[in-house]
């Protein structure tokens, strides 16, 4: 299969993965309106082509939270990454590290923090959900800090899980799910060998480390649905702010008023995100939410954005719409499932090339010069 874009990686991932895992990654909440809009709204942003300005010296790097990033991109936290490729968190983190960008580990990863952190040079970012089990939260924060994680990504758009219709159809949940998953594994032998046999233990590494006993896929669903906490409010985050020594970033902001609250709270950054269209279907896409949020808080707090970013043009678009840095979820997960660490590294190279073309043809030499001026204003 010829791979020249993230769309190709998606097709390759679909061939490799058992359907319950492909659709778990690929799908969104309810009728998937927001999932589609995320991608379509970025794609619809028209850039102003400018020419003949000597673009021979381009610099795609940025500084963020005291770190240098080779491109303004970080990998978003994705749960169960080790189920998509053998020890997937390690492979994705290595690829990000080699490209000079941060990897964010999900709290519901397969590999535990301690397995991944020593395999990379740069400090890992760590993501935490608000869970009823505050003992787990405290334990995870302590372990993340001990392993040298710097930036904490605190996800706040999951006080309740969104319903994902595809999961019931694919075998991720629904009737006879274990039997259907078993059959799908048997009929996808490359995955069965790489992950099923050689990728063990299929654990929720961080939760098992806390509980002191192994946890599997059924525990994942059970633990999460029993532990989401709808009572959460800004006040509950204060002990975390006090406890965590490094930058704290709030993930799941879509409204300028919440962005202002994050500034008042003392967060270092926000991630404009609708969880990749996996939570409340019908909310704004990140592309459409960004400009008003940037108007409200730009310069007071770092603005990161994910949900719908599939290529280097989208990275430039996100920054032109007001972000300081982009993040990607599915784009790198498809590449990881298709080709492991090498796939993620190749995807990041593609993103960088696409960014360079976009910067050259919009005549901006540095990321700091990407602004709303790049956008075509419709009359
Ligand atoms: C399979 C999958 C699992 C995810 N797990 C998490 C998670 O554990 N924690 C979290 O904060 N976000 C999680 N997300 C959301 C991503 O961090 C990110 O917001 C989203 O993927 C961005 O949209 P994109 O996939 O269009 O790039 C997950 C997304 C996917 C696709």
Tab-separated table of N, CA, C and O in Angstrom, residues 20 25 32-33 80 89 105 147 149 198 224 249 281 290 303 332 336 368 374:
chain	number	residue	atom	x	y	z
A	20	UNK	N	-13.350	-3.848	16.058
A	20	UNK	CA	-13.758	-3.181	17.309
A	20	UNK	C	-12.769	-2.102	17.712
A	20	UNK	O	-13.160	-1.070	18.271
A	25	UNK	N	-11.371	3.873	17.625
A	25	UNK	CA	-10.524	5.035	17.336
A	25	UNK	C	-11.260	6.014	16.404
A	25	UNK	O	-11.293	7.224	16.633
A	32	UNK	N	-22.276	11.615	15.112
A	32	UNK	CA	-20.927	11.997	14.642
A	32	UNK	C	-20.921	13.289	13.820
A	32	UNK	O	-20.093	13.483	12.938
A	33	UNK	N	-21.864	14.195	14.131
A	33	UNK	CA	-21.907	15.489	13.410
A	33	UNK	C	-20.654	16.303	13.735
A	33	UNK	O	-20.026	16.861	12.842
A	80	UNK	N	-5.603	3.464	25.731
A	80	UNK	CA	-5.448	2.112	25.167
A	80	UNK	C	-4.506	2.037	23.969
A	80	UNK	O	-4.634	1.140	23.133
A	89	UNK	N	2.342	2.909	23.396
A	89	UNK	CA	2.725	4.188	24.012
A	89	UNK	C	4.232	4.414	23.856
A	89	UNK	O	4.671	5.528	23.589
A	105	UNK	N	1.003	11.210	27.607
A	105	UNK	CA	0.518	9.885	27.984
A	105	UNK	C	-0.859	9.994	28.618
A	105	UNK	O	-1.086	10.800	29.526
A	147	UNK	N	8.562	10.390	37.674
A	147	UNK	CA	9.134	9.925	36.396
A	147	UNK	C	9.601	11.090	35.527
A	147	UNK	O	10.027	10.878	34.393
A	149	UNK	N	7.749	13.784	34.435
A	149	UNK	CA	6.776	14.466	33.567
A	149	UNK	C	6.719	15.937	33.973
A	149	UNK	O	6.751	16.253	35.165
A	198	UNK	N	2.434	-10.680	21.324
A	198	UNK	CA	3.713	-10.082	21.735
A	198	UNK	C	3.543	-8.774	22.509
A	198	UNK	O	4.521	-8.238	23.033
A	224	UNK	N	-13.873	3.119	34.239
A	224	UNK	CA	-14.144	4.476	33.790
A	224	UNK	C	-15.594	4.864	34.033
A	224	UNK	O	-15.870	5.919	34.588
A	249	UNK	N	-2.365	22.368	32.159
A	249	UNK	CA	-3.119	22.724	30.952
A	249	UNK	C	-4.507	22.090	31.059
A	249	UNK	O	-4.617	20.891	31.362
A	281	UNK	N	-22.063	15.464	20.943
A	281	UNK	CA	-22.246	15.695	19.514
A	281	UNK	C	-23.089	16.959	19.349
A	281	UNK	O	-24.033	17.187	20.097
A	290	UNK	N	-12.216	28.395	18.008
A	290	UNK	CA	-10.925	29.046	18.298
A	290	UNK	C	-10.937	30.587	18.243
A	290	UNK	O	-10.433	31.218	19.179
A	303	UNK	N	-2.631	28.833	24.251
A	303	UNK	CA	-3.801	28.192	23.638
A	303	UNK	C	-3.322	27.049	22.742
A	303	UNK	O	-2.605	27.281	21.762
A	332	UNK	N	-2.094	10.504	14.388
A	332	UNK	CA	-0.905	9.706	14.725
A	332	UNK	C	-1.282	8.290	15.129
A	332	UNK	O	-0.497	7.350	14.944
A	336	UNK	N	0.356	4.929	13.804
A	336	UNK	CA	0.923	3.963	14.751
A	336	UNK	C	0.387	2.561	14.472
A	336	UNK	O	1.150	1.588	14.413
A	368	UNK	N	5.665	32.406	14.796
A	368	UNK	CA	5.122	33.586	15.506
A	368	UNK	C	4.469	34.570	14.535
A	368	UNK	O	3.649	35.398	14.956
A	374	UNK	N	-3.403	35.657	7.694
A	374	UNK	CA	-3.278	34.606	6.669
A	374	UNK	C	-4.640	34.154	6.141
A	374	UNK	O	-4.718	33.413	5.172
